[in-house]
Tab-separated table of C-alpha atoms in Angstrom:
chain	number	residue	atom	x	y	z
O	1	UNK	CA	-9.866	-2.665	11.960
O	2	UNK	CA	-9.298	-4.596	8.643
O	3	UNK	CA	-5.887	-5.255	7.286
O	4	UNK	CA	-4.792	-6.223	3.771
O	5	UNK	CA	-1.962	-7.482	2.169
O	6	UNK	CA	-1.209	-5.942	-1.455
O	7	UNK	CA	2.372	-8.554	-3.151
O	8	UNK	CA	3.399	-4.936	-5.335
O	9	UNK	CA	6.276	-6.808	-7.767
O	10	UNK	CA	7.881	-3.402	-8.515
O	11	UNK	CA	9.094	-2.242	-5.201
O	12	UNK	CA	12.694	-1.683	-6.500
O	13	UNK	CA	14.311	0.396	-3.501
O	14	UNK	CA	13.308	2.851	-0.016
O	15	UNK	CA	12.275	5.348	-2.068
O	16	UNK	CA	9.367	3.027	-3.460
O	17	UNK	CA	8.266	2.065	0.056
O	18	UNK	CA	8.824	5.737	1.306
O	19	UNK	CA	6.278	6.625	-1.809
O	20	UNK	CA	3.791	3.801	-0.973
O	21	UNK	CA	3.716	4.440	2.532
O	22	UNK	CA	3.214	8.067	2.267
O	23	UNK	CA	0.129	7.931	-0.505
O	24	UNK	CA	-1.270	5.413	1.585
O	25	UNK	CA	-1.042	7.342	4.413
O	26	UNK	CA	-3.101	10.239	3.400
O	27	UNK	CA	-6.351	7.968	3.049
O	28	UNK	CA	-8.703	8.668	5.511
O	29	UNK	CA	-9.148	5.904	7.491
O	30	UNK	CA	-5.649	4.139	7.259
O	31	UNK	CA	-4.139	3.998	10.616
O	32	UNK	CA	-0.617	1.903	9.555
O	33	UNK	CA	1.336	1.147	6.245
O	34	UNK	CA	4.140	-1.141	6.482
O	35	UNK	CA	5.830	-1.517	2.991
O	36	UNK	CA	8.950	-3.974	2.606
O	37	UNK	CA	11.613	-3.757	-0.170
O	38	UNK	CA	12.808	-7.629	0.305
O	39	UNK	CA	9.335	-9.151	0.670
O	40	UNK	CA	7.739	-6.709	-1.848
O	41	UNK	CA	4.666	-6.967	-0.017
O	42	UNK	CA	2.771	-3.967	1.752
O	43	UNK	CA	0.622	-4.058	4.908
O	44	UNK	CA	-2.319	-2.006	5.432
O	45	UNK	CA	-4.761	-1.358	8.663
O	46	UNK	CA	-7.467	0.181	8.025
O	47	UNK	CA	-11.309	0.591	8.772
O	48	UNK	CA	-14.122	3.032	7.065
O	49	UNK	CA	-13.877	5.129	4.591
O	50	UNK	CA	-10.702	3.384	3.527
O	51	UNK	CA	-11.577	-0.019	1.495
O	52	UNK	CA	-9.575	-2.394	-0.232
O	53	UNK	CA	-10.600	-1.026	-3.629
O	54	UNK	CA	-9.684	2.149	-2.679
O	55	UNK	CA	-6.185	1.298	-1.719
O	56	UNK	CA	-5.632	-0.833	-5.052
O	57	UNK	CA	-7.200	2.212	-6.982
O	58	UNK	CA	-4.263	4.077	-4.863
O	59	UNK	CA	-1.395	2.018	-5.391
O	60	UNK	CA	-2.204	1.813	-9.329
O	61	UNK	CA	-2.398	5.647	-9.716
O	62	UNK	CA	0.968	6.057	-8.048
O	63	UNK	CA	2.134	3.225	-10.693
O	64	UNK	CA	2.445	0.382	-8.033
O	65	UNK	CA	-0.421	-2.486	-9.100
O	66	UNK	CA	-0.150	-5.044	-7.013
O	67	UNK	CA	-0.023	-8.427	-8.464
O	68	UNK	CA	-3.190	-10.375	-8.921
């Protein structure tokens, strides 16, 4: 199980998390998404076929980019 840690700068509010979690969610291979409106930063476990690049690729489609 991998985990990684996206800082997303325009969580504003639940419904952003609630949206974040949810996409992320659907990815095969993503067992837990734990998004935080104070810390703006979102947690993700996950192993294969889920990768990093695939989550980032997520999170920018659903107009989240994490911060580089």
């Amino acid at each position: 199980m991998k985990t990684a840690t996206f800082s997303i700068p325009n969580i504003s509010c639940k419904h952003c998390t609630h949206t974040i979690t949810m996409e992320l969610s659907d990815i095969p291979g993503v067992s837990k998404v734990d998004a935080d409106v104070q810390t703006r930063l979102v947690i993700v476990e996950f192993q294969e076929p889920a990768t990093e690049q695939v989550l980032k690729d997520t999170l920018i489609g659903i107009n989240y980019p994490p911060a580089e």
